[in-house]
mmCIF file with all atom_site columns, C-alpha atoms in Angstrom:
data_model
loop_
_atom_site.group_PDB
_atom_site.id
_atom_site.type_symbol
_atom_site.label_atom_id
_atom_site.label_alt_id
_atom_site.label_comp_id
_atom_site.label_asym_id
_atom_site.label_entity_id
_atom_site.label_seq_id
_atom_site.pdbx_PDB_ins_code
_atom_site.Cartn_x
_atom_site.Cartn_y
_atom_site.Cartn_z
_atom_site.occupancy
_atom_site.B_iso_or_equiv
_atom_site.pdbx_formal_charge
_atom_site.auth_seq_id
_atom_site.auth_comp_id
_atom_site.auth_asym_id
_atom_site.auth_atom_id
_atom_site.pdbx_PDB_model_num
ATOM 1   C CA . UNK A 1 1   ? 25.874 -75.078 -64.115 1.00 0.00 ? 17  UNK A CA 1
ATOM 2   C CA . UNK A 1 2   ? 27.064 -72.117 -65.686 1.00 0.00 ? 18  UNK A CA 1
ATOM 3   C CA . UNK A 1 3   ? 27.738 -69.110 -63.803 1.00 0.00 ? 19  UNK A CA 1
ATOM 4   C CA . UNK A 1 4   ? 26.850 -65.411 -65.037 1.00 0.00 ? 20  UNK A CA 1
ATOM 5   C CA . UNK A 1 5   ? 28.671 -62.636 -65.567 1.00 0.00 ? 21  UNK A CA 1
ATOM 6   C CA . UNK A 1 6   ? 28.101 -59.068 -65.223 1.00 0.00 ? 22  UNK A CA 1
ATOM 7   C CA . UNK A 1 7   ? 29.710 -56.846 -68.166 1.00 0.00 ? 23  UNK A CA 1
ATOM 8   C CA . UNK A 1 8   ? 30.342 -53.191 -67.847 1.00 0.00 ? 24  UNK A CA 1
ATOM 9   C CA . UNK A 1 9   ? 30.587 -50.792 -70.330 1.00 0.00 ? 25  UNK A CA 1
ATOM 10  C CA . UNK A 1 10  ? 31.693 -47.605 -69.679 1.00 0.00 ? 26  UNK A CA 1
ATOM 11  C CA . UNK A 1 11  ? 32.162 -44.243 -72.035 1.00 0.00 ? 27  UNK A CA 1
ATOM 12  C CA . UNK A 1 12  ? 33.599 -40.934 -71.425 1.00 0.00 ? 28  UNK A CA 1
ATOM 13  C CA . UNK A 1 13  ? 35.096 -38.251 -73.628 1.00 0.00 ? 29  UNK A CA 1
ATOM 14  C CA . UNK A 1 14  ? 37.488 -37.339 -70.554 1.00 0.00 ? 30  UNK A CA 1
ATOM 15  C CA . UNK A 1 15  ? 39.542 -40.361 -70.057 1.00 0.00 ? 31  UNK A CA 1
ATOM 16  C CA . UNK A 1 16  ? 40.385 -38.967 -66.096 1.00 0.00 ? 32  UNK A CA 1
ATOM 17  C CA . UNK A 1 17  ? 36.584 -39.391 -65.099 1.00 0.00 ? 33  UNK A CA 1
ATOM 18  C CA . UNK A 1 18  ? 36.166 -42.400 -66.593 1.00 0.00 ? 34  UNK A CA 1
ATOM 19  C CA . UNK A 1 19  ? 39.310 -43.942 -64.549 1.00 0.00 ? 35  UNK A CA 1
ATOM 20  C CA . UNK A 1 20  ? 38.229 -42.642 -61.458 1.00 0.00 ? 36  UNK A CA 1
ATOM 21  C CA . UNK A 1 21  ? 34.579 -44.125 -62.344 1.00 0.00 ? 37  UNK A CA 1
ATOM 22  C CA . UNK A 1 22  ? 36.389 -47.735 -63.135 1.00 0.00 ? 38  UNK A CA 1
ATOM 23  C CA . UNK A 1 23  ? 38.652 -47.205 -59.544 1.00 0.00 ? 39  UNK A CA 1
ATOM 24  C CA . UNK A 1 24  ? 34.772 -46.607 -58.063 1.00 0.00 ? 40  UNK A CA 1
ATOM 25  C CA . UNK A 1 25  ? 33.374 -50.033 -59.511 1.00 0.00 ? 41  UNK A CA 1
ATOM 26  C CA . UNK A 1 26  ? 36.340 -51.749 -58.880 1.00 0.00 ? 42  UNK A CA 1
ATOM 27  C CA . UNK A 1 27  ? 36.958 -50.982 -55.051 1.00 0.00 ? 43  UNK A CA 1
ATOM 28  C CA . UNK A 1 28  ? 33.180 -51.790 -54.892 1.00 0.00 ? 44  UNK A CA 1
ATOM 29  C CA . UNK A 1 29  ? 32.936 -55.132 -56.058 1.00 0.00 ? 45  UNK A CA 1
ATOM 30  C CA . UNK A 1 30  ? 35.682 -55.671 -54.228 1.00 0.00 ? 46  UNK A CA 1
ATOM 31  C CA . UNK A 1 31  ? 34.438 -55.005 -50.987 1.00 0.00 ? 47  UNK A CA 1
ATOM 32  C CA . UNK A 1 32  ? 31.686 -56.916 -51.553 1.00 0.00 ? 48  UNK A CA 1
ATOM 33  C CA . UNK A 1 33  ? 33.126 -59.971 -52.139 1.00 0.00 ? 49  UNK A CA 1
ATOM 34  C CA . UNK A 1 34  ? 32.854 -60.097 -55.673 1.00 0.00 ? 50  UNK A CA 1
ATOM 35  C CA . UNK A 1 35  ? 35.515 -60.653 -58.691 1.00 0.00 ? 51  UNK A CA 1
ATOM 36  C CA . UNK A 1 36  ? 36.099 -58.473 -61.102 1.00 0.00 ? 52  UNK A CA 1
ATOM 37  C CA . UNK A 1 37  ? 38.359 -59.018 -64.948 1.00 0.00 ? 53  UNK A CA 1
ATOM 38  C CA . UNK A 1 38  ? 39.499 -56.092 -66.504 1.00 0.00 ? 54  UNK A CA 1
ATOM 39  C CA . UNK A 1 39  ? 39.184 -52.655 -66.625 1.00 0.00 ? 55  UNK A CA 1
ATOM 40  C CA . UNK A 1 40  ? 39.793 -53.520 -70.370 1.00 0.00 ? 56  UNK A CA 1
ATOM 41  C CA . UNK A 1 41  ? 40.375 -50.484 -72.517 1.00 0.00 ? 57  UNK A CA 1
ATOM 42  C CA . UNK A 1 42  ? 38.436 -50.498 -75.865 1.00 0.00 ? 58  UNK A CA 1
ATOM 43  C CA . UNK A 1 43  ? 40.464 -48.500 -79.150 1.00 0.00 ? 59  UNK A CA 1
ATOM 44  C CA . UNK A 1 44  ? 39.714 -44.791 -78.447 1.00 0.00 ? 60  UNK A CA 1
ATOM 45  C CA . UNK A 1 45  ? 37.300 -42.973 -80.753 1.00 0.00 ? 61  UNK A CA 1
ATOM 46  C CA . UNK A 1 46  ? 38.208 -39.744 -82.859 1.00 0.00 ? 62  UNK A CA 1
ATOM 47  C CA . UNK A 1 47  ? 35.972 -38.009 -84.614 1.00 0.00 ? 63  UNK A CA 1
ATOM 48  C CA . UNK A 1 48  ? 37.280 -34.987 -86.735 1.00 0.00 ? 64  UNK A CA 1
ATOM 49  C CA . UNK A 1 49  ? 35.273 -31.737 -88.148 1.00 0.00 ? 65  UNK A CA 1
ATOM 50  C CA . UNK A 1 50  ? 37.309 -29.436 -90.950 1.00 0.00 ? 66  UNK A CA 1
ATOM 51  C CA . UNK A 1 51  ? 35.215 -26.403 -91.042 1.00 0.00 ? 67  UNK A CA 1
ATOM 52  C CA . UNK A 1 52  ? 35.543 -23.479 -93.356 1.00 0.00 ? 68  UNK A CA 1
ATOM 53  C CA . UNK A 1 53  ? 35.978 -19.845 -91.456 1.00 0.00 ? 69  UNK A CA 1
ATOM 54  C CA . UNK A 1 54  ? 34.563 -17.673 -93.795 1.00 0.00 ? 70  UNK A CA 1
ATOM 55  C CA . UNK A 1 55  ? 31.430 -19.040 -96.209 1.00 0.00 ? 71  UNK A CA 1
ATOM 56  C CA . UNK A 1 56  ? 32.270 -17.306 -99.378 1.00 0.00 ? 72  UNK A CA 1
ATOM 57  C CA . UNK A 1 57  ? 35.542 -16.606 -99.517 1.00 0.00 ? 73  UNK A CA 1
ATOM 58  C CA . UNK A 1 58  ? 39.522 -17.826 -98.536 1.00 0.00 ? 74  UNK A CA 1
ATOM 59  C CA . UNK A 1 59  ? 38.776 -21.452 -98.934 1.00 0.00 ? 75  UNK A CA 1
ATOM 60  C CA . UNK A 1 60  ? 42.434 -22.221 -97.162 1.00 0.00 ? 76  UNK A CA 1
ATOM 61  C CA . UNK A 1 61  ? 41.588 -20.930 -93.999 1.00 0.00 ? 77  UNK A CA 1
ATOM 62  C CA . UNK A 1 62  ? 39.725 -23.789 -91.858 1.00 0.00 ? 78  UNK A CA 1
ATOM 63  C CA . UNK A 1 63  ? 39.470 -24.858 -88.494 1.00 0.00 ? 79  UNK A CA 1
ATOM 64  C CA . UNK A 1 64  ? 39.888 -28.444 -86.836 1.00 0.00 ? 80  UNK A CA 1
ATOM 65  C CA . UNK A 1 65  ? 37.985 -30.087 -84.412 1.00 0.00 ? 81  UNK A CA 1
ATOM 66  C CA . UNK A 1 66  ? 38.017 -33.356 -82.565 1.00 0.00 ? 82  UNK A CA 1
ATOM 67  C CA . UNK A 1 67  ? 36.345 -35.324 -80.105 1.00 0.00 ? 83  UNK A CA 1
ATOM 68  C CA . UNK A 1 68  ? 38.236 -38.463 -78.287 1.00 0.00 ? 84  UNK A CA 1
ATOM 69  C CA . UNK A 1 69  ? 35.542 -40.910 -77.306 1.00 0.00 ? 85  UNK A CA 1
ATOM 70  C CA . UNK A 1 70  ? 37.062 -43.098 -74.418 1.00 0.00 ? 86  UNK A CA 1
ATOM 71  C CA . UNK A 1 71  ? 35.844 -46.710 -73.963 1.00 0.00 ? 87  UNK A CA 1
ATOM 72  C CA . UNK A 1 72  ? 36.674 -49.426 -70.971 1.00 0.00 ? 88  UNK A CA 1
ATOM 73  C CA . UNK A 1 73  ? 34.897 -53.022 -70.126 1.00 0.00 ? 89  UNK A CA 1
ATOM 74  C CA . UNK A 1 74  ? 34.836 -54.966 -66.473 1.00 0.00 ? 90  UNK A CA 1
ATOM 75  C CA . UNK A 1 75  ? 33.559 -58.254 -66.220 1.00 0.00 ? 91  UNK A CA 1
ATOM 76  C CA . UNK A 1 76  ? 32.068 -58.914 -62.913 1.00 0.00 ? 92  UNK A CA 1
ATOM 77  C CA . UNK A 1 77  ? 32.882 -62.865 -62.797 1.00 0.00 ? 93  UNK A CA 1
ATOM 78  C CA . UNK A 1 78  ? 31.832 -63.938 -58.733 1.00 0.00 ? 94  UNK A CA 1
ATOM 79  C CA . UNK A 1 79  ? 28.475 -61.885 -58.027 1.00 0.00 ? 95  UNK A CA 1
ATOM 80  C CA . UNK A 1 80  ? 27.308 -61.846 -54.721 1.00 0.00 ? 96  UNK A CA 1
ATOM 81  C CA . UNK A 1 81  ? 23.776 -60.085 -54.223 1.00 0.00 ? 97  UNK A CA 1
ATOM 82  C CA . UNK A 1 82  ? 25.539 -56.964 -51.780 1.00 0.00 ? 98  UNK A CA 1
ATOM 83  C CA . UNK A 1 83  ? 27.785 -56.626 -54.771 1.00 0.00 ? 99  UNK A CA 1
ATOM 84  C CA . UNK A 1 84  ? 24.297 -55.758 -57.392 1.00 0.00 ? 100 UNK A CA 1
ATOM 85  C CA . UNK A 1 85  ? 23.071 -53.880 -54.361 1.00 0.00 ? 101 UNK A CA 1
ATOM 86  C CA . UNK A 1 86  ? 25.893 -51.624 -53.682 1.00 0.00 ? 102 UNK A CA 1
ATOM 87  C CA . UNK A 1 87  ? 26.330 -51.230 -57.342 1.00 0.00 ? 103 UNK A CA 1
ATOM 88  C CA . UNK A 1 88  ? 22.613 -50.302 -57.790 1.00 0.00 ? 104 UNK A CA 1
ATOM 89  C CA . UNK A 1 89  ? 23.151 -47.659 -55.187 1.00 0.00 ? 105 UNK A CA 1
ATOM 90  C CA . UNK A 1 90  ? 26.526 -46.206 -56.802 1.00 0.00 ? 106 UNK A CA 1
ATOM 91  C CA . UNK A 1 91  ? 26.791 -42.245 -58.002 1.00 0.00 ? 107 UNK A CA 1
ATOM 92  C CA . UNK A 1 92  ? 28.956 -41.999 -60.945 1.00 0.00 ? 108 UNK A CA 1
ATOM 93  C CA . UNK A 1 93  ? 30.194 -38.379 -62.707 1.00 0.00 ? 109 UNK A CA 1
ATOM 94  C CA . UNK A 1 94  ? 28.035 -37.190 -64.715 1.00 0.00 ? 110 UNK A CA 1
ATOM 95  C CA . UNK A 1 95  ? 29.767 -37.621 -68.312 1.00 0.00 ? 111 UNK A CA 1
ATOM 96  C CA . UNK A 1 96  ? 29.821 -41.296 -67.810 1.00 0.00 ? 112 UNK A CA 1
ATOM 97  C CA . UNK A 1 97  ? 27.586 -43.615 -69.790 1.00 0.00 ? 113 UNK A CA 1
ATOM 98  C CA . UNK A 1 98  ? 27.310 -47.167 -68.603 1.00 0.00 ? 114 UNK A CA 1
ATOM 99  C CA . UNK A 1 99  ? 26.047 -50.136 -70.061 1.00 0.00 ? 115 UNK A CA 1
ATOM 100 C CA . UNK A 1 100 ? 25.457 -53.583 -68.355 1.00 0.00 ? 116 UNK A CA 1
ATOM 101 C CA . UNK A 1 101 ? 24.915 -56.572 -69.704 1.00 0.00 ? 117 UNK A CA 1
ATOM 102 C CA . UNK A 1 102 ? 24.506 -60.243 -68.059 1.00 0.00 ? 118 UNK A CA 1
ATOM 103 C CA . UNK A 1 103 ? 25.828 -62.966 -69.798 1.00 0.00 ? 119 UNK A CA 1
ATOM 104 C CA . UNK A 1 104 ? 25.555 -66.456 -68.978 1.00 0.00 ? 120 UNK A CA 1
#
């Protein structure tokens, strides 16, 4: 018989919110009686913008920008049903996307 797995995906641009949201899942499962692998952090993101300052004119003057794109993974391995319960019921930040997926 196999035995499923919950994976979590979670994605931040600030990497301290996302920690403290992992720290939050973690303590959680663990609580519950569950088992949790990981948190595994993913390669971080960057996205760059060069923009020019002026439209016309003084093409050497430009500005930078960059967003970091933060990425970790838990995989919930011993699921107990007050583990999905209490992680139903769970308030993350608000710049936190999560993603869960269960495997078999």
């Amino acid at each position: 018989m196999e035995q499923e797995i919950i994976r979590i995906k979670l994605k931040s641009y600030d990497h301290r919110v996302l920690d403290q949201s992992v720290k939050q899942i973690v303590d959680v499962v663990k609580r519950t009686g569950g088992m949790v692998k990981g948190p595994i952090p993913l390669p971080t993101r960057r996205r760059r913008w060069v923009v020019l300052r002026s439209p016309h004119k003084f093409d050497q003057s430009r500005e930078h920008f960059e967003i970091r794109e933060h990425k970790r993974i838990l995989d919930i391995v011993r699921i107990t049903p007050q583990t999905v319960e209490s992680l139903m019921n769970l308030n993350l930040p608000a710049g936190v996307s999560v993603e869960l997926k269960i495997r078999s």
